[in-house]
Amino acid sequence: MTDLETTDGDAMRDFAERLLRFDTTDGNERAAQEWFRDRLEALGFETYTWTADADDISAHPSFASVSERTVEDRPNVGGVLEFGSPDRGRTLVLNGHVDVVPANETHWTGDPFEPRWEGDRLVARGAADMKSQLAACVFAARSLRDGLDGIDGRLVVESVIGEEEGGVGAAAAAISNPYPFERDAAIVAEPTDMRVVTATEGCLMGRVRITGRAAHAARKWEGESVLPHFERVRRAFETLETERAERVSHPLYDRFDVPWPIVIGRVDAGTWTSNVPETLTAEMRVGVAPGESLDAVQAECRERLADVANESDWLADHPPTFERFGHQFEPAEIDAGEPIVTALQDAMIARELSETSPIGETYGSDARHYIEAGIPTVVFGPGRIEEAHFPDESISWPDVVTAGDVLAETARRFLHS
């Protein structure tokens, strides 16, 4: 079995640090992806590059609309290692995304894009989500380059863009295969705390609009403020969240008290300080269970909003609206008996990781795009989701090394099968 800390420890650390120095927010992935491609080629990979087609992505249900400006100058990169007679064997993809969420520097104790070490923890934006995992994927694959004698197959390492926007790069790869070969399975190396995730939650992005009547603040009684109406709407969705937790069950989500969260993340009301607020827009994320459809959950939300309106004379005459906006995440799940899952579990046991039972997660991932394309995909990686998107985001480097070893062993077992 490989040991990345022994064979490639310094090189993998350097790779992660250099990748973390790129600011890959808001469509700025190009420079990092070009560096990533060049590094793969230097390490012996054959590389492929693709960009998303705006028309294809716009037609996908995950995306409300995508323009050429959304996808231009945002390359995705795949590196391929071939073993034996590759067309006679399997192909496994190790996938990660290079884009990161913005970092408010006022909340960080240092430069978010200048990685630093605190003991054995690596601190930087993207350390946990998920550039350290990309480094682990690269060096896991590299460690097998000269060690799979007699094996036929391929190992692919992907760095895709736009995951935080719904998975632009992965959706493009699923819609139109960028490789001249088929893919048999994939691992998306998101932070799972090194648990085997076979189900990921979907989410519906919804926008509620409420209309009142403006009036001068000096004669507030002549107006109709949207704020009391919004409070009733907020309470109604809070109740819906509780009801759905009791009514919608899934065995992989029993550990969560709130398995399908509903979060109102943004509210915009009124147009002038000295006016009664006459308009309000609230944007929310609604969790969707594996096996549910976005359309069915949207219908639930609209029905609950209609119930609120029926309890108010004003809202009955001026009904609030609920519509989707932005990107959506469909739920996804694969069978725990898939060969890629069992190969991963066996590799974990070989590395003395005992918690191999499949679980579900309350976040979405790019796995859904590959699953939709018929490619069995499991989510597994170091780091915890609680560490992602936070100020002073960090990850335990020993966990990155262990996860890399597990990925390498998983690939060896899957390609041997």
mmCIF file of N, CA and C in Angstrom, residues 12 17 42 45 52 62 109 116 143 146 169 178 188 205 217 246 250 266 280 301 310 317 346 355:
data_model
loop_
_atom_site.group_PDB
_atom_site.id
_atom_site.type_symbol
_atom_site.label_atom_id
_atom_site.label_comp_id
_atom_site.label_asym_id
_atom_site.label_seq_id
_atom_site.Cartn_x
_atom_site.Cartn_y
_atom_site.Cartn_z
ATOM 1 N N MET A 12 3.334 17.115 -2.263
ATOM 2 C CA MET A 12 1.894 17.314 -2.134
ATOM 3 C C MET A 12 1.598 18.571 -1.327
ATOM 4 N N GLU A 17 -0.268 24.231 -1.334
ATOM 5 C CA GLU A 17 0.003 25.625 -0.997
ATOM 6 C C GLU A 17 -0.058 26.516 -2.231
ATOM 7 N N ALA A 42 3.481 17.856 -16.185
ATOM 8 C CA ALA A 42 4.819 17.631 -15.647
ATOM 9 C C ALA A 42 4.892 16.343 -14.836
ATOM 10 N N PHE A 45 0.709 13.087 -16.632
ATOM 11 C CA PHE A 45 -0.678 12.904 -17.045
ATOM 12 C C PHE A 45 -0.867 13.390 -18.490
ATOM 13 N N ALA A 52 -17.707 24.867 -20.628
ATOM 14 C CA ALA A 52 -19.139 24.588 -20.709
ATOM 15 C C ALA A 52 -19.760 25.308 -21.892
ATOM 16 N N SER A 62 -30.748 22.460 -13.369
ATOM 17 C CA SER A 62 -30.030 23.049 -12.238
ATOM 18 C C SER A 62 -29.809 24.543 -12.378
ATOM 19 N N THR A 109 -7.787 36.216 10.253
ATOM 20 C CA THR A 109 -6.621 36.683 11.010
ATOM 21 C C THR A 109 -5.394 36.823 10.122
ATOM 22 N N ARG A 116 -1.125 29.277 5.420
ATOM 23 C CA ARG A 116 -0.214 29.220 6.564
ATOM 24 C C ARG A 116 -0.520 27.956 7.356
ATOM 25 N N SER A 143 0.848 8.182 -7.321
ATOM 26 C CA SER A 143 1.502 7.107 -6.577
ATOM 27 C C SER A 143 1.262 5.746 -7.201
ATOM 28 N N ASP A 146 3.351 3.844 -11.393
ATOM 29 C CA ASP A 146 4.313 2.778 -11.670
ATOM 30 C C ASP A 146 4.035 1.513 -10.857
ATOM 31 N N GLY A 169 -18.959 23.144 -14.349
ATOM 32 C CA GLY A 169 -17.985 22.299 -15.029
ATOM 33 C C GLY A 169 -18.359 20.833 -15.033
ATOM 34 N N PRO A 178 -16.012 14.883 -22.142
ATOM 35 C CA PRO A 178 -14.844 15.534 -22.737
ATOM 36 C C PRO A 178 -13.716 14.579 -23.102
ATOM 37 N N VAL A 188 -16.133 11.964 -5.810
ATOM 38 C CA VAL A 188 -16.050 13.412 -5.609
ATOM 39 C C VAL A 188 -15.501 13.629 -4.205
ATOM 40 N N MET A 205 -33.797 26.728 -4.573
ATOM 41 C CA MET A 205 -33.604 28.145 -4.304
ATOM 42 C C MET A 205 -34.885 28.875 -4.691
ATOM 43 N N ALA A 217 -44.255 58.060 6.383
ATOM 44 C CA ALA A 217 -44.087 57.559 7.741
ATOM 45 C C ALA A 217 -44.907 58.352 8.743
ATOM 46 N N GLU A 246 -40.551 15.531 10.180
ATOM 47 C CA GLU A 246 -41.319 14.425 10.744
ATOM 48 C C GLU A 246 -41.920 13.528 9.667
ATOM 49 N N HIS A 250 -35.707 9.251 5.590
ATOM 50 C CA HIS A 250 -34.714 8.547 4.778
ATOM 51 C C HIS A 250 -33.728 7.926 5.749
ATOM 52 N N ARG A 266 -31.718 35.801 2.757
ATOM 53 C CA ARG A 266 -31.613 37.193 2.316
ATOM 54 C C ARG A 266 -33.008 37.807 2.279
ATOM 55 N N LEU A 280 -41.322 43.562 -0.486
ATOM 56 C CA LEU A 280 -40.351 42.722 0.200
ATOM 57 C C LEU A 280 -40.027 41.520 -0.667
ATOM 58 N N CYS A 301 -44.164 24.476 -1.104
ATOM 59 C CA CYS A 301 -43.867 25.845 -0.675
ATOM 60 C C CYS A 301 -44.967 26.797 -1.136
ATOM 61 N N ASN A 310 -54.466 33.100 2.640
ATOM 62 C CA ASN A 310 -55.892 32.908 2.927
ATOM 63 C C ASN A 310 -56.284 33.375 4.325
ATOM 64 N N ASP A 317 -56.066 39.479 -1.291
ATOM 65 C CA ASP A 317 -56.256 40.373 -2.436
ATOM 66 C C ASP A 317 -54.946 40.690 -3.154
ATOM 67 N N ASP A 346 -13.502 -1.140 1.416
ATOM 68 C CA ASP A 346 -12.391 -2.062 1.645
ATOM 69 C C ASP A 346 -11.080 -1.301 1.822
ATOM 70 N N GLU A 355 -15.339 3.516 10.333
ATOM 71 C CA GLU A 355 -16.692 4.015 10.064
ATOM 72 C C GLU A 355 -16.967 3.989 8.564
#
